[in-house]
Amino acid sequence: DTGVSQDPRHKITKRGQNVTFRCDPISEHNRLYWYRQTLGQGPEFLTYFQNEAQLEKSRLLSDRFSAERPKGSFSTLEIQRTEQGDSAMYLCASREGPGETQYFGPGTRLLVL
Amino acid sequence: DQQVKQNSPSLSVQEGRISILNCDYTNSMFDYFLWYKKYPAEGPTFLISISSIKDKNEDGRFTVFLNKSAKHLSLHIVPSQPGDSAVYFCAASARGGADGLTFGKGTHLIIQP
């Protein structure tokens, strides 16, 4: 039984570039979440999918952030025109149903120079 | 405004003693609460959860207590072990998790030998 996986684990980019992160949830989990964590803070919720439907996206930080889950399996989070303030750990989590625990992946650490 | 507060940034406990980590929340819509443990450069690992219909949940060395009237929960670890040294996050959800989890800022637990 594999857990949530994320790729890449680390990304260094220059300001203004676009980046895309991938998340593969636990196979039977139909709910998928993206979070951002900055230094000294807890994870901050960004967006939520149930199967391929994005049910909550108002918490995405700006219109430069977008997420997809085209076939209800893996998901991608894209940040366009990156800024230094986007440097953070981006976490993905999945769960099986309502009221169930969310299980987190190892995260993608982004550094924008 | 922080809806989930962990007021102790750090806590030092002697090995073998009880560790008590505290968490307060303000949103009365929260109905599910979780504790996660996090090591540096890794994603949060689920420890234990509690539904708002209960006031206690126990799993091995870990017990979570919920006081709804005080909007307070606590995590007890007995006995504390060196491997318990990590950052502990309290998290809460409402509406079946459709809004994602709301996290506190974490408490760094240090177990002294």
XYZ file of C-alpha atoms in Angstrom:
226
model
C 0.000 0.000 0.000
C 1.770 3.144 -1.203
C 1.121 6.512 0.324
C 0.657 9.886 -1.299
C 3.545 10.732 -3.601
C 4.656 14.116 -4.893
C 7.051 15.088 -7.624
C 9.459 16.806 -7.662
C 10.581 16.878 -4.047
C 12.572 20.066 -4.634
C 12.342 22.803 -7.239
C 14.521 25.864 -7.694
C 13.339 28.390 -10.238
C 13.913 31.972 -11.242
C 11.345 34.654 -10.626
C 8.880 34.897 -13.475
C 9.103 31.256 -14.518
C 6.170 28.827 -14.414
C 6.325 25.696 -12.289
C 4.119 22.611 -12.112
C 3.943 20.066 -9.311
C 2.383 16.620 -9.428
C 0.547 14.675 -6.728
C -0.468 11.011 -6.858
C -2.974 10.209 -4.101
C -3.554 6.887 -2.393
C -5.291 4.817 -5.055
C -8.751 4.409 -3.513
C -8.954 8.006 -2.288
C -11.306 10.167 -4.336
C -10.691 13.399 -2.405
C -7.489 15.356 -2.959
C -6.248 18.541 -1.280
C -3.424 21.009 -1.867
C -1.815 23.030 0.932
C 1.046 25.481 1.235
C 3.314 25.688 4.258
C 5.669 28.568 4.958
C 8.302 28.752 7.674
C 6.888 28.822 11.190
C 3.316 28.292 10.035
C 0.974 25.359 9.765
C -0.174 24.128 6.356
C -2.624 26.496 4.642
C -5.455 25.017 2.589
C -5.481 25.983 -1.111
C -7.916 23.814 -3.050
C -9.912 20.552 -2.994
C -11.030 17.964 -5.563
C -13.636 15.277 -5.305
C -12.829 12.935 -8.168
C -12.158 15.292 -11.109
C -14.375 18.111 -9.817
C -12.649 21.059 -8.173
C -15.151 21.823 -5.413
C -13.256 24.577 -3.635
C -10.787 26.961 -5.236
C -11.518 30.303 -3.647
C -8.569 29.838 -1.306
C -5.996 29.695 -4.090
C -3.620 32.518 -3.330
C -3.949 34.412 -6.586
C -4.969 33.896 -10.200
C -1.395 32.762 -10.853
C -2.242 29.522 -9.054
C -4.278 26.801 -10.724
C -4.870 23.106 -10.161
C -6.246 20.246 -12.195
C -7.240 16.652 -11.690
C -8.291 15.662 -15.197
C -9.091 11.978 -14.722
C -9.815 11.944 -11.033
C -6.491 10.325 -10.238
C -3.305 12.411 -10.084
C -3.415 16.189 -9.734
C -1.154 19.055 -10.795
C -0.654 22.449 -9.202
C 0.737 25.171 -11.445
C 2.146 28.528 -10.423
C 2.607 31.002 -13.244
C 5.037 33.924 -13.170
C 6.542 32.838 -9.864
C 7.469 35.418 -7.247
C 9.922 35.134 -4.367
C 6.973 35.051 -1.958
C 5.874 31.772 -3.538
C 8.851 30.020 -1.918
C 7.306 27.446 0.397
C 6.549 23.762 0.880
C 3.586 22.620 -1.226
C 1.764 19.665 0.275
C -0.797 17.308 -1.198
C -3.177 15.174 0.860
C -5.865 12.634 0.054
C -8.679 10.881 1.853
C -11.290 8.268 1.147
C -14.528 9.938 2.164
C -16.202 12.546 4.366
C -14.990 12.611 7.951
C -11.993 10.487 7.171
C -8.416 11.407 7.870
C -6.314 13.231 5.310
C -2.982 11.613 4.536
C -0.181 13.853 3.364
C 2.574 13.386 0.841
C 6.203 14.384 1.464
C 5.744 17.788 -0.139
C 7.504 19.773 -2.854
C 9.840 22.451 -1.591
C 9.911 25.435 -3.951
C 12.610 28.088 -3.913
C 12.138 31.114 -6.161
C 15.314 33.098 -6.754
C -7.522 35.787 12.597
C -6.315 32.377 13.636
C -9.123 29.887 14.057
C -6.817 27.210 15.508
C -4.231 28.296 18.052
C -1.319 26.459 19.555
C 0.049 28.929 22.053
C 3.203 27.033 22.995
C 5.798 27.200 20.207
C 7.933 24.655 22.041
C 7.767 22.167 24.901
C 10.550 20.237 26.571
C 9.726 16.998 28.431
C 11.859 14.371 30.074
C 11.873 10.899 28.545
C 9.329 8.650 30.254
C 7.175 11.538 31.460
C 3.851 12.725 30.068
C 3.794 15.270 27.225
C 0.698 17.463 27.026
C 0.172 19.580 23.926
C -2.674 22.066 23.868
C -4.842 23.555 21.147
C -7.671 26.089 21.169
C -10.135 26.872 18.403
C -12.641 29.629 17.780
C -14.878 28.313 14.990
C -17.889 26.505 16.477
C -18.534 24.856 13.088
C -15.479 22.639 13.482
C -16.613 19.060 14.058
C -13.531 16.948 13.477
C -10.107 17.422 15.004
C -6.770 15.823 14.210
C -3.198 15.805 15.434
C -0.298 15.461 13.028
C 3.399 14.996 13.689
C 5.973 16.496 11.361
C 9.694 16.027 10.916
C 11.737 18.585 8.938
C 11.511 18.244 5.149
C 8.691 15.678 5.402
C 4.926 15.876 5.117
C 2.725 15.738 8.228
C 2.033 12.247 9.568
C -1.390 11.532 11.034
C -1.399 10.607 14.716
C -4.913 10.594 16.124
C -8.291 12.232 15.582
C -11.524 12.902 17.424
C -15.043 13.697 16.339
C -16.987 16.434 18.110
C -19.468 13.841 19.410
C -16.743 12.359 21.618
C -14.655 13.813 24.415
C -11.797 11.324 24.386
C -10.018 9.054 21.954
C -7.098 6.802 22.751
C -4.582 5.004 20.563
C -1.665 3.373 22.306
C 0.484 6.031 23.954
C -1.595 8.841 22.451
C -4.831 10.221 23.889
C -6.756 13.226 22.625
C -9.218 15.051 24.855
C -11.871 17.432 23.535
C -13.668 20.054 25.646
C -16.275 21.527 23.334
C -17.605 24.088 25.790
C -14.099 25.501 26.212
C -13.223 24.966 22.524
C -10.065 23.251 23.675
C -8.327 20.007 22.867
C -5.168 18.406 24.120
C -2.879 15.577 23.100
C -1.324 13.441 25.820
C 1.685 11.237 25.073
C 2.532 8.703 27.769
C 5.299 7.733 28.195
C 7.266 10.182 26.075
C 10.050 8.658 23.973
C 13.009 10.263 22.155
C 11.400 9.466 18.792
C 8.480 11.684 19.752
C 10.655 14.775 19.264
C 9.000 16.592 16.345
C 6.617 19.441 15.545
C 3.004 18.633 16.403
C 0.147 20.297 14.555
C -3.444 20.522 15.680
C -5.961 20.662 12.817
C -9.719 21.050 12.522
C -12.330 20.652 9.832
C -15.971 21.508 9.196
C -18.552 20.606 6.534
C -17.079 17.164 6.040
C -13.724 18.639 5.153
C -14.879 20.529 2.086
C -13.012 23.582 3.307
C -9.862 21.613 3.960
C -8.146 21.407 7.301
C -7.328 24.495 9.356
C -4.017 24.095 11.146
C -2.390 25.711 14.145
C 1.188 26.956 13.953
C 2.554 23.865 15.676
C 4.371 23.015 18.889
C 7.949 21.765 18.784
C 8.176 18.910 21.278
C 11.647 18.063 22.544
C 12.106 14.893 24.575
C 15.117 15.141 26.859
C 16.972 11.908 27.700
